[in-house]
Amino acid sequence: MSDSASSPDLHTIFGIEEGSLSEHEPSVEIEPAAPRDAEEGYEGDVSGGASQARAGAQGTDAPAVLGEQDPVEHGPAPLEASEADREGAAAASEGQWRGITRASRRGSSARFLTDVIVDLGFVSAQQVKEAVEASRNAGTTPERILLESGALTADQLARALAERYGLDHLDLSVFSVDMGAANLISSAAAKRYQAVPVAFVDKRTLLVAMADPSNVLAVDDIAIMTGHEVRVAVAAPEDVAALITRLNRLEDAVSDPDALVEEGGRGEEVVELHESAEDAPTVKLVNQIIAQAVERGASDVHLSPHERELHVRFRIDGVLQDVTTVPGRSAPGVVSRVKIMAELNIAERRLPQDGRVSLTVDGRRIDLRAVTLPSVHGEAVVLRVLDRDANIAELEELGLGQVERERFEAAFNQVHGAVLVTGPTGSGKSTTLYAALKMLNTPEKNILTVEDPVEYQMEGLTQLQVSRKGGLTFAAGLRSMMRADPDVIMVGEIRDRETAQIAVESALTGHLVLSTLHTNDAPSAITRLIEMGIEPFLVASALDCVVAQRLARVLCTTCKRRTIVPTDVLHANGFKALVDLEGYEPVGCRRCNGSGYRGRIGLYEVMKVTPEVQAVALERRSAEEICEIAVRQGMRRLRDDGLEKARQGLTSIAEVLRVVGST
Ligand SMILES: [Zn+2]
């Protein structure tokens, strides 16, 4: 503070009007959290803080937000995504703390901001010298001149400011914002202060992204408004403004067409609705969670109660990711609100319930299927997001190789027989079946489906929804369908002997049957049906083709990075390869929300049931033996299809291993 001339003119840098700030050196006063040892990395600091909190709470209510973060990055380079992905759950929790850079040393009044900018390598010493010269007569700061000339980006300036004052820097394009934290202040206040709480450091302390870290007034006000201590981090003004706009937009994005009509007619429930769930912040928070889930293309939203808070996670491209944490006192309101939306009994908390709600999010019609599950810490809710306006994919968009596609198409274009698609839950089986149905869907064909749930409604089809309450099982649905003179039958899933028996018999009596089965690979479909109690000769003669599949995430084309995977590494991971693989690995950028991936593509293994395959099926041979024959007859295995797609740069080897496993 001795050298007031070295203090940058923040007013000028940020275009803030005079009079709102006092003359001060902001590095210490605005940092109410305990001083940190600058020589330690952020990691040490974080875990130290978390374990303190844990000790204070006797291990019961440690803030999971920070305590569970594994490695936190130190530099601006994003974490090795392929490595992170192998860690599974750990990767998801890291997401939130990506994009944070700890200052490498304590803020020192002896350094000019321009020196920091040079030290960080953003601009050359010569350019700075010129900017300093130019600023002399220009009535502005050298930083401003560098910014305006384009030599320095706003984010680099924010990074330099953070470094200068020993604060954290946030790259908001990568950092995953905790909406529970963001909702603690009004958007008007956020706009006024150009500041948004973005995470809970621990249960008492908020991490607040600020465009102008010198705004003591803002820090004090946010502390009072939220009842939390404030730890300041610096972010580029444009990024903070964009974040505020985004939060605002999400608030308005969700509309429930039925919400207004429903009130008043519910007796007891209405009372509780007004008492707890109807209060505005809860509604706003739930709306934001749903809007963000839709915006980010999540297939499921998980609301999981823990001892002191509710964890919100999204499943995006098949991978669960931490999104936010709702503090304990707000948690019951959030769950109640969701239950009200899905027309569930909010007084019932001990039995699982199942409901639905239709919403419009940013003009898109969304169906949410809500399932509640009682857990030790309260009710958990899983929302399945069904986008009714999503297009049914065309067969050629799914990523089937030429040979595989021809085989599959030939099979489902026959007038009778069974075609099965296999894979675990979430492997895209129904998308593949719908693509086939779309091609089969012509007026001269009677196509019936029995599904749980009906995921897409297709014009021209008769679609039956399985209903456990109403006693309509797959088998019952299938039986009634047989009386309706169908040409093509689609059974959502074969999971019991009765359904399998009817499906096989239908395939043998002049119908085309499409269905799915839970097996790891194509050959196992034969052995699974036989294990279910279907006679081998029926299986062998009914089954025409089996498609096994997985969904692999597609590398983000904006940020993927070239890499070479050596032959021995490929071998060690069970790939057959003669040469090194020249492909790509994930990095993470704004477009892919830091994950390194955007969208998914199918990996396929398509087995034609040839006379040779039939012969071994009749002898009740093992899946391995069936597989051997199929491979000899040209079946490409799942992992080899994955290898091919990694070679094409569509996905990474790590991702192929994640979805295919080591088998
Ligand atoms: Zn990217």
XYZ file of C-alpha atoms and ligand atoms in Angstrom:
664
model
C 0.000 0.000 0.000
C 3.048 2.174 0.318
C 3.283 2.623 -3.386
C -0.078 3.959 -4.338
C 1.116 4.686 -7.854
C 1.429 0.955 -8.498
C -2.214 0.359 -7.701
C -3.949 -0.040 -11.020
C -6.820 2.176 -11.801
C -9.608 -0.354 -11.582
C -12.166 2.278 -12.407
C -10.577 2.738 -15.743
C -9.908 -0.922 -16.346
C -13.459 -1.949 -15.722
C -15.142 1.193 -16.879
C -16.582 1.706 -13.423
C -17.825 5.144 -12.568
C -15.914 7.240 -10.100
C -17.131 7.577 -6.588
C -18.182 4.016 -5.925
C -14.826 2.939 -4.627
C -12.557 4.134 -1.918
C -8.829 4.432 -2.321
C -7.508 1.172 -1.112
C -5.242 -1.714 -1.847
C -7.707 -4.538 -2.165
C -5.563 -7.588 -1.645
C -6.080 -8.278 2.035
C -9.273 -6.535 3.095
C -11.525 -8.221 0.615
C -10.360 -11.694 1.489
C -12.154 -12.578 4.715
C -11.291 -16.262 4.547
C -8.293 -17.451 6.531
C -5.052 -16.434 4.864
C -3.625 -19.140 2.733
C -0.085 -20.201 2.368
C 0.859 -19.128 -1.070
C 3.544 -21.735 -1.438
C 1.025 -24.518 -1.149
C -0.992 -25.414 -4.172
C -4.715 -25.048 -4.262
C -5.099 -28.706 -3.602
C -3.455 -28.596 -0.236
C -5.439 -25.572 0.672
C -8.714 -27.073 -0.348
C -8.344 -30.374 1.410
C -7.046 -28.580 4.464
C -10.116 -26.412 4.560
C -12.410 -29.316 4.027
C -10.871 -31.443 6.716
C -11.125 -28.560 9.118
C -14.786 -28.285 8.417
C -15.125 -31.992 8.845
C -13.365 -31.972 12.169
C -15.567 -29.156 13.330
C -18.647 -31.090 12.438
C -17.406 -34.365 13.855
C -17.340 -35.854 10.444
C -21.054 -35.634 9.960
C -21.744 -32.664 7.810
C -18.546 -32.014 5.993
C -19.336 -30.047 2.880
C -19.104 -32.652 0.212
C -18.533 -29.964 -2.356
C -14.886 -29.490 -1.645
C -14.054 -32.466 0.483
C -14.752 -34.855 -2.331
C -12.813 -33.030 -4.943
C -9.890 -35.113 -5.856
C -7.008 -33.573 -7.696
C -7.553 -29.934 -8.412
C -5.657 -28.442 -11.234
C -2.983 -25.893 -10.630
C -2.426 -24.362 -13.991
C -4.657 -23.100 -16.706
C -4.257 -26.290 -18.714
C -7.285 -28.494 -18.212
C -6.999 -31.836 -16.543
C -6.079 -34.764 -18.693
C -9.610 -35.665 -19.585
C -8.899 -39.196 -20.708
C -7.323 -39.924 -17.392
C -10.133 -38.265 -15.525
C -12.677 -40.300 -17.414
C -11.155 -43.528 -16.292
C -11.719 -42.388 -12.756
C -15.462 -42.417 -13.353
C -17.160 -40.704 -10.474
C -14.083 -38.707 -9.613
C -14.135 -37.161 -13.037
C -17.617 -35.849 -12.502
C -16.792 -34.159 -9.231
C -13.684 -32.589 -10.671
C -15.805 -30.845 -13.225
C -16.885 -28.093 -10.899
C -13.346 -27.144 -9.945
C -11.983 -26.996 -13.399
C -11.184 -23.539 -14.546
C -9.878 -22.286 -11.235
C -6.317 -21.039 -11.013
C -4.721 -20.243 -7.735
C -2.367 -17.291 -7.649
C 1.186 -18.576 -7.654
C 2.338 -16.124 -5.044
C 0.937 -13.642 -2.616
C -0.119 -10.319 -4.015
C 2.694 -7.877 -3.630
C 2.432 -4.138 -3.772
C 5.888 -4.043 -5.257
C 4.757 -5.344 -8.602
C 2.974 -3.431 -11.322
C 0.064 -5.156 -12.908
C 1.879 -4.781 -16.216
C 4.851 -6.691 -14.758
C 2.524 -9.529 -13.824
C 1.122 -9.501 -17.347
C 4.648 -9.841 -18.741
C 5.573 -12.516 -16.185
C 2.558 -14.563 -17.181
C 3.748 -14.382 -20.762
C 0.594 -12.729 -22.087
C 2.333 -9.756 -23.634
C 5.980 -8.989 -24.359
C 7.939 -6.512 -22.222
C 8.358 -4.354 -25.297
C 4.588 -4.169 -25.914
C 4.043 -3.251 -22.272
C 6.683 -0.558 -22.506
C 4.922 0.922 -25.497
C 1.565 0.733 -23.758
C 2.991 2.475 -20.703
C 4.329 5.239 -22.950
C 1.042 5.565 -24.737
C -0.937 5.683 -21.509
C 0.996 8.687 -20.249
C -0.919 11.129 -22.356
C -4.005 9.074 -23.061
C -5.616 9.450 -19.649
C -5.961 5.710 -19.270
C -3.976 2.756 -18.004
C -1.504 0.636 -19.926
C -3.747 -2.406 -19.259
C -6.677 -0.668 -20.895
C -4.551 0.169 -23.920
C -3.354 -3.434 -24.211
C -6.946 -4.608 -23.896
C -8.269 -2.217 -26.514
C -5.494 -2.991 -28.947
C -6.294 -6.671 -28.649
C -2.827 -7.542 -27.336
C -4.399 -8.745 -24.091
C -7.706 -10.581 -23.643
C -10.198 -9.761 -20.914
C -9.647 -13.175 -19.407
C -5.881 -12.693 -19.372
C -6.349 -9.382 -17.610
C -8.600 -11.035 -15.037
C -5.983 -13.718 -14.547
C -3.264 -11.104 -14.083
C -5.374 -9.164 -11.596
C -5.957 -12.317 -9.597
C -2.255 -13.065 -9.646
C -1.426 -9.500 -8.683
C -3.648 -9.622 -5.602
C -3.089 -13.227 -4.670
C -6.669 -14.198 -5.468
C -8.105 -17.135 -7.361
C -8.864 -16.714 -11.017
C -11.950 -18.324 -12.488
C -12.339 -19.260 -16.112
C -16.126 -19.261 -16.176
C -16.173 -20.924 -19.567
C -14.853 -24.061 -17.894
C -15.887 -23.704 -14.265
C -19.152 -25.440 -13.448
C -21.321 -23.057 -11.473
C -23.239 -24.310 -8.453
C -26.748 -23.008 -8.974
C -27.556 -23.450 -5.316
C -24.847 -20.906 -4.565
C -25.780 -18.611 -7.437
C -29.373 -18.483 -6.233
C -28.380 -17.026 -2.898
C -28.385 -13.513 -4.313
C -30.923 -11.838 -6.571
C -30.019 -11.294 -10.182
C -30.430 -7.555 -9.619
C -27.751 -7.649 -6.935
C -25.548 -9.817 -9.125
C -25.893 -7.309 -11.914
C -25.259 -4.353 -9.627
C -22.052 -5.833 -8.241
C -20.954 -7.745 -11.344
C -20.521 -10.658 -8.971
C -22.042 -14.128 -8.696
C -21.547 -16.759 -5.989
C -20.378 -19.801 -7.936
C -19.614 -22.471 -5.330
C -19.555 -23.362 -1.672
C -15.989 -23.518 -0.418
C -17.309 -24.950 2.820
C -20.565 -24.565 4.628
C -19.771 -21.048 5.799
C -17.930 -19.721 2.803
C -18.979 -18.870 -0.715
C -16.653 -18.556 -3.655
C -17.765 -15.421 -5.480
C -16.737 -14.644 -9.039
C -16.196 -10.912 -9.405
C -15.309 -8.713 -12.320
C -13.913 -6.088 -9.982
C -12.261 -7.647 -6.945
C -11.727 -4.247 -5.351
C -15.421 -3.673 -4.746
C -15.486 -3.973 -0.967
C -19.072 -2.791 -0.821
C -20.131 -5.682 -2.982
C -18.245 -8.191 -0.871
C -19.810 -6.867 2.319
C -23.307 -6.790 0.866
C -23.067 -10.293 -0.540
C -21.845 -11.535 2.834
C -24.847 -9.930 4.552
C -27.369 -11.045 1.921
C -26.252 -14.650 1.945
C -25.159 -15.049 5.532
C -21.925 -16.550 4.269
C -18.342 -15.457 4.308
C -17.085 -14.488 0.904
C -13.957 -15.653 -0.838
C -13.304 -13.530 -3.870
C -12.149 -14.879 -7.193
C -11.532 -12.780 -10.267
C -13.265 -13.492 -13.567
C -13.428 -11.587 -16.833
C -16.223 -8.963 -16.770
C -17.739 -10.367 -19.985
C -17.878 -13.836 -18.458
C -19.533 -12.572 -15.277
C -22.087 -10.624 -17.308
C -22.760 -13.649 -19.508
C -23.266 -15.803 -16.438
C -25.798 -13.363 -14.987
C -27.680 -13.284 -18.280
C -27.693 -17.048 -18.438
C -29.055 -17.388 -14.908
C -31.768 -14.877 -15.742
C -32.713 -16.611 -18.930
C -32.988 -19.990 -17.257
C -35.346 -18.538 -14.671
C -37.780 -17.659 -17.414
C -37.193 -20.695 -19.562
C -39.460 -23.225 -17.945
C -43.191 -22.988 -18.258
C -45.638 -25.558 -17.064
C -48.800 -25.320 -19.134
C -50.891 -26.995 -16.463
C -49.473 -25.296 -13.389
C -52.017 -22.517 -13.244
C -55.010 -24.776 -13.669
C -54.013 -27.247 -11.024
C -54.207 -25.106 -7.937
C -57.264 -25.051 -5.768
C -58.653 -28.501 -6.351
C -56.445 -30.524 -4.103
C -57.588 -30.022 -0.544
C -54.835 -30.891 1.848
C -52.019 -30.723 -0.632
C -52.712 -27.124 -1.482
C -51.985 -26.149 2.096
C -48.557 -27.687 2.048
C -47.990 -26.324 -1.392
C -48.365 -22.845 -0.031
C -46.432 -23.580 3.109
C -43.291 -25.005 1.628
C -42.985 -25.606 -2.024
C -44.680 -22.659 -3.582
C -42.197 -20.152 -2.273
C -40.494 -18.447 -5.121
C -36.820 -19.340 -4.591
C -37.621 -23.051 -4.606
C -39.694 -22.842 -7.755
C -36.952 -20.788 -9.354
C -34.268 -23.255 -8.328
C -36.211 -26.271 -9.611
C -36.928 -24.467 -12.868
C -33.272 -23.641 -13.282
C -32.219 -27.196 -12.625
C -34.652 -28.503 -15.225
C -33.819 -25.807 -17.743
C -30.139 -26.430 -17.372
C -30.649 -30.191 -17.703
C -32.490 -29.645 -20.980
C -29.999 -27.073 -22.201
C -27.099 -29.398 -21.534
C -28.856 -32.369 -23.098
C -29.092 -34.412 -19.899
C -31.074 -37.647 -20.104
C -31.642 -37.863 -16.348
C -31.613 -35.586 -13.334
C -30.753 -37.163 -9.994
C -31.745 -35.441 -6.750
C -30.031 -37.420 -4.014
C -30.414 -36.468 -0.356
C -27.330 -36.711 1.818
C -27.173 -36.042 5.509
C -27.107 -32.259 5.261
C -27.806 -31.453 1.640
C -29.312 -32.540 -1.610
C -26.941 -33.451 -4.419
C -28.037 -32.628 -7.943
C -26.460 -34.599 -10.766
C -27.123 -34.802 -14.500
C -26.520 -37.750 -16.752
C -25.020 -36.274 -19.900
C -23.870 -38.470 -22.745
C -24.283 -41.417 -20.423
C -22.075 -40.096 -17.645
C -23.343 -38.756 -14.289
C -21.973 -35.337 -13.428
C -22.258 -33.305 -10.243
C -24.149 -30.115 -10.925
C -24.968 -28.474 -7.662
C -25.633 -28.971 -3.995
C -28.799 -27.686 -2.377
C -28.366 -26.870 1.309
C -30.336 -29.027 3.740
C -33.005 -26.532 4.678
C -34.017 -26.019 1.044
C -33.827 -29.702 0.116
C -37.320 -30.804 1.228
C -38.853 -27.866 -0.655
C -37.083 -28.861 -3.861
C -38.236 -32.464 -3.595
C -41.802 -31.367 -2.760
C -41.861 -28.996 -5.699
C -40.806 -31.748 -8.082
C -43.448 -34.061 -6.612
C -46.137 -31.419 -7.034
C -45.105 -30.934 -10.642
C -45.290 -34.675 -11.288
C -48.655 -34.865 -9.519
C -47.392 -37.169 -6.816
C -48.674 -37.354 -3.271
C -46.305 -35.086 -1.379
C -47.460 -36.407 1.985
C -46.281 -39.902 1.016
C -42.553 -40.120 1.663
C -42.063 -43.771 2.483
C -43.215 -45.477 -0.683
C -41.751 -45.126 -4.160
C -43.935 -43.130 -6.530
C -43.938 -42.685 -10.256
C -45.350 -39.693 -12.085
C -45.063 -37.537 -15.135
C -45.145 -33.915 -16.096
C -45.120 -32.115 -19.418
C -43.232 -28.857 -19.671
C -42.071 -26.393 -22.238
C -38.443 -25.402 -21.907
C -37.277 -22.679 -24.253
C -40.047 -23.646 -26.625
C -39.267 -27.360 -26.577
C -41.842 -29.816 -25.315
C -40.334 -31.958 -22.597
C -41.823 -34.899 -20.739
C -40.365 -35.594 -17.336
C -40.875 -38.977 -15.786
C -40.349 -38.651 -12.049
C -39.534 -41.597 -9.824
C -39.197 -41.130 -6.062
C -37.259 -43.524 -3.872
C -37.204 -43.348 -0.080
C -33.633 -43.361 1.223
C -32.084 -43.101 4.667
C -31.596 -39.358 4.306
C -34.960 -38.637 2.763
C -36.568 -39.006 -0.603
C -34.442 -39.282 -3.691
C -35.918 -38.282 -7.036
C -34.802 -39.310 -10.492
C -36.200 -37.384 -13.437
C -35.960 -38.962 -16.864
C -35.977 -36.268 -19.518
C -37.895 -37.206 -22.644
C -37.594 -34.634 -25.361
C -40.791 -34.988 -27.364
C -39.531 -32.704 -30.086
C -36.326 -34.644 -30.564
C -36.116 -36.171 -33.983
C -35.987 -39.895 -34.405
C -32.539 -40.610 -35.779
C -32.097 -41.943 -39.274
C -30.361 -45.283 -39.571
C -27.415 -43.747 -41.405
C -26.846 -41.302 -38.531
C -26.242 -43.982 -35.942
C -22.664 -44.829 -36.853
C -23.186 -48.346 -38.188
C -20.397 -49.441 -40.504
C -21.277 -50.330 -44.087
C -21.289 -54.108 -43.559
C -23.114 -53.854 -40.242
C -25.788 -51.620 -41.633
C -26.442 -53.831 -44.656
C -26.751 -56.869 -42.406
C -29.138 -55.157 -40.000
C -31.240 -53.637 -42.783
C -31.541 -56.943 -44.631
C -32.765 -58.583 -41.418
C -35.480 -56.096 -40.526
C -36.705 -55.931 -44.090
C -37.736 -59.579 -44.019
C -41.423 -60.290 -43.544
C -40.864 -62.536 -40.577
C -38.244 -63.449 -38.033
C -36.763 -61.814 -34.968
C -34.168 -59.061 -34.812
C -32.731 -58.262 -31.398
C -30.719 -55.295 -30.208
C -28.717 -55.954 -27.066
C -26.717 -53.941 -24.581
C -26.940 -52.502 -21.090
C -29.403 -49.776 -20.092
C -28.626 -46.511 -21.824
C -26.738 -48.074 -24.711
C -29.074 -46.622 -27.334
C -31.003 -49.807 -28.133
C -34.368 -48.121 -28.572
C -32.872 -45.396 -30.771
C -31.680 -48.145 -33.108
C -35.073 -49.858 -33.083
C -36.883 -46.585 -33.764
C -34.572 -45.903 -36.695
C -35.548 -49.300 -38.101
C -39.245 -48.662 -37.419
C -38.976 -45.324 -39.165
C -37.836 -47.121 -42.319
C -40.526 -49.779 -41.967
C -43.279 -47.272 -41.273
C -45.365 -47.302 -44.449
C -49.170 -47.251 -44.732
C -49.401 -50.844 -45.955
C -47.819 -52.194 -42.777
C -49.562 -52.595 -39.437
C -46.918 -51.804 -36.827
C -47.624 -52.315 -33.144
C -45.355 -51.600 -30.225
C -45.456 -52.335 -26.511
C -43.035 -50.188 -24.571
C -42.024 -49.077 -21.089
C -42.130 -46.134 -21.403
C -43.161 -44.988 -24.883
C -40.078 -42.886 -25.579
C -41.036 -41.410 -28.904
C -44.450 -41.142 -30.420
C -44.382 -42.019 -34.075
C -47.156 -41.209 -36.487
C -48.646 -44.342 -38.042
C -47.738 -46.712 -35.227
C -49.986 -48.156 -32.554
C -48.015 -47.793 -29.347
C -48.926 -49.487 -26.092
C -47.532 -48.375 -22.765
C -46.717 -51.076 -20.224
C -48.469 -50.332 -16.951
C -47.658 -52.278 -13.843
C -50.581 -50.789 -11.964
C -53.006 -51.637 -14.737
C -51.593 -55.161 -15.092
C -50.413 -54.567 -18.659
C -47.095 -56.390 -18.813
C -44.958 -56.873 -21.901
C -46.350 -60.402 -22.213
C -49.970 -59.266 -21.809
C -49.453 -56.423 -24.258
C -47.830 -58.751 -26.738
C -50.664 -61.277 -26.478
C -53.299 -58.651 -27.146
C -51.241 -57.290 -30.032
C -51.262 -60.693 -31.702
C -55.028 -60.419 -32.009
C -54.713 -57.121 -33.882
C -53.227 -58.668 -37.025
C -49.819 -57.007 -36.938
C -47.099 -57.142 -39.577
C -44.369 -55.738 -37.399
C -44.183 -56.003 -33.620
C -41.797 -54.048 -31.459
C -41.422 -55.229 -27.880
C -39.546 -52.741 -25.719
C -37.666 -55.424 -23.869
C -37.619 -59.184 -23.420
C -37.009 -59.733 -19.741
C -39.006 -62.841 -18.869
C -39.664 -66.276 -20.265
C -43.275 -65.585 -21.194
C -42.439 -62.528 -23.280
C -39.553 -64.405 -24.907
C -41.808 -67.337 -25.773
C -44.514 -65.183 -27.379
C -41.933 -63.119 -29.252
C -40.226 -66.221 -30.677
C -43.524 -67.828 -31.638
C -44.698 -64.630 -33.331
C -41.467 -64.482 -35.322
C -42.046 -68.038 -36.478
C -45.664 -67.394 -37.490
C -45.141 -64.748 -40.119
C -44.412 -61.594 -38.138
C -41.351 -59.434 -37.930
C -40.432 -59.041 -34.281
C -38.054 -56.356 -33.075
C -36.947 -56.290 -29.464
C -34.125 -55.694 -27.020
C -32.312 -57.898 -24.558
C -29.812 -57.209 -21.803
C -26.666 -59.011 -22.897
C -23.089 -57.825 -23.261
C -22.561 -59.048 -26.793
C -24.461 -60.424 -29.763
C -23.660 -64.145 -29.393
C -24.898 -64.108 -25.783
C -28.406 -63.283 -27.005
C -28.729 -66.875 -28.208
C -27.533 -68.409 -24.969
C -29.633 -65.995 -22.908
C -32.858 -66.966 -24.682
C -32.030 -70.639 -24.204
C -31.288 -69.994 -20.511
C -34.685 -68.317 -20.249
C -36.187 -71.657 -21.212
C -36.796 -71.281 -24.926
C -36.056 -74.430 -26.928
C -32.783 -74.104 -28.861
C -34.431 -75.086 -32.159
C -37.004 -72.311 -31.714
C -34.290 -69.778 -30.951
C -32.169 -70.916 -33.879
C -34.998 -70.790 -36.394
C -36.681 -67.581 -35.154
C -33.625 -65.385 -34.737
C -32.229 -63.696 -37.839
C -29.895 -61.067 -36.575
C -28.537 -59.694 -33.305
C -27.083 -56.221 -32.916
C -25.022 -55.546 -29.794
C -24.266 -51.938 -29.108
C -22.830 -49.273 -26.836
C -22.824 -45.501 -26.996
C -19.411 -43.843 -26.982
C -19.037 -40.117 -26.514
C -17.860 -38.239 -29.566
C -14.771 -36.073 -29.114
C -15.441 -32.342 -29.180
C -14.174 -31.191 -32.559
C -13.240 -27.800 -31.160
C -10.722 -28.972 -28.603
C -9.680 -32.560 -29.355
C -5.924 -33.030 -29.450
C -3.879 -35.380 -31.617
C -2.254 -38.277 -29.861
C -0.454 -41.505 -30.626
C -1.418 -44.672 -28.794
C 1.487 -47.141 -29.139
C 0.847 -50.696 -30.241
C 1.880 -52.184 -26.901
C -0.627 -49.989 -25.059
C -3.325 -51.146 -27.457
C -2.338 -54.760 -26.874
C -2.296 -54.284 -23.120
C -5.875 -53.052 -23.360
C -7.005 -56.013 -25.394
C -7.050 -54.474 -28.850
C -5.768 -56.328 -31.836
C -3.486 -53.882 -33.569
C -0.450 -54.146 -35.812
C 0.536 -50.507 -35.727
C 0.310 -47.501 -33.432
C -2.995 -45.706 -33.437
C -2.908 -42.103 -34.509
C -6.033 -40.599 -33.073
C -7.288 -37.943 -30.723
C -7.775 -37.425 -27.034
C -10.210 -35.154 -25.153
C -9.173 -31.748 -23.832
C -12.209 -29.713 -22.742
C -13.414 -26.285 -23.793
C -16.396 -23.977 -23.567
C -18.343 -25.730 -26.287
C -18.203 -29.101 -24.556
C -18.629 -27.778 -21.003
C -15.090 -28.836 -20.280
C -15.763 -32.542 -20.810
C -13.884 -32.914 -24.094
C -16.871 -34.672 -25.650
C -20.040 -33.623 -27.398
C -22.740 -36.066 -28.412
C -22.489 -39.804 -28.829
C -22.061 -42.408 -31.505
C -22.926 -46.099 -31.472
C -20.402 -48.919 -31.422
C -21.882 -52.008 -33.029
C -21.429 -55.731 -33.369
C -23.901 -57.253 -35.819
C -24.282 -61.020 -35.912
C -26.148 -62.748 -38.694
C -27.663 -66.042 -37.586
C -26.189 -68.267 -40.315
C -26.706 -72.028 -40.639
C -23.341 -72.531 -38.884
C -24.434 -70.338 -35.973
C -27.773 -72.175 -35.861
C -25.944 -75.492 -35.695
C -23.923 -74.572 -32.595
C -27.009 -73.012 -31.008
C -28.847 -76.311 -31.411
C -25.983 -78.028 -29.604
C -26.345 -75.539 -26.739
C -22.740 -74.445 -27.140
C -21.299 -71.513 -25.215
C -21.481 -67.887 -26.299
C -17.696 -67.973 -26.851
C -18.019 -70.773 -29.370
C -20.842 -68.995 -31.162
C -18.749 -65.847 -31.182
C -15.777 -67.622 -32.728
C -17.880 -68.767 -35.660
C -19.532 -65.375 -36.085
C -16.153 -63.616 -36.113
C -14.854 -66.099 -38.668
C -17.896 -65.212 -40.783
C -17.054 -61.536 -40.647
C -18.604 -60.160 -37.469
C -16.652 -57.156 -36.184
C -16.596 -57.164 -32.413
C -17.706 -54.138 -30.386
C -14.203 -53.193 -29.300
C -12.886 -53.449 -32.838
C -15.648 -51.171 -34.053
C -14.585 -48.838 -31.230
C -10.957 -49.036 -32.328
C -12.010 -48.159 -35.855
C -13.959 -45.142 -34.585
C -10.980 -44.024 -32.495
C -8.826 -44.338 -35.608
C -11.303 -42.112 -37.448
C -10.906 -39.547 -34.660
C -14.566 -39.801 -33.652
C -13.862 -40.982 -30.124
C -10.914 -41.774 -27.875
C -9.397 -45.095 -26.859
C -10.175 -44.241 -23.219
C -13.833 -43.766 -24.104
C -13.974 -47.035 -26.040
C -12.538 -48.826 -23.017
C -15.010 -47.092 -20.737
C -18.040 -48.277 -22.663
C -16.842 -51.658 -23.891
C -14.955 -52.727 -20.774
C -12.157 -55.224 -20.757
C -14.057 -58.214 -22.112
Zn -14.426 -28.942 -26.423
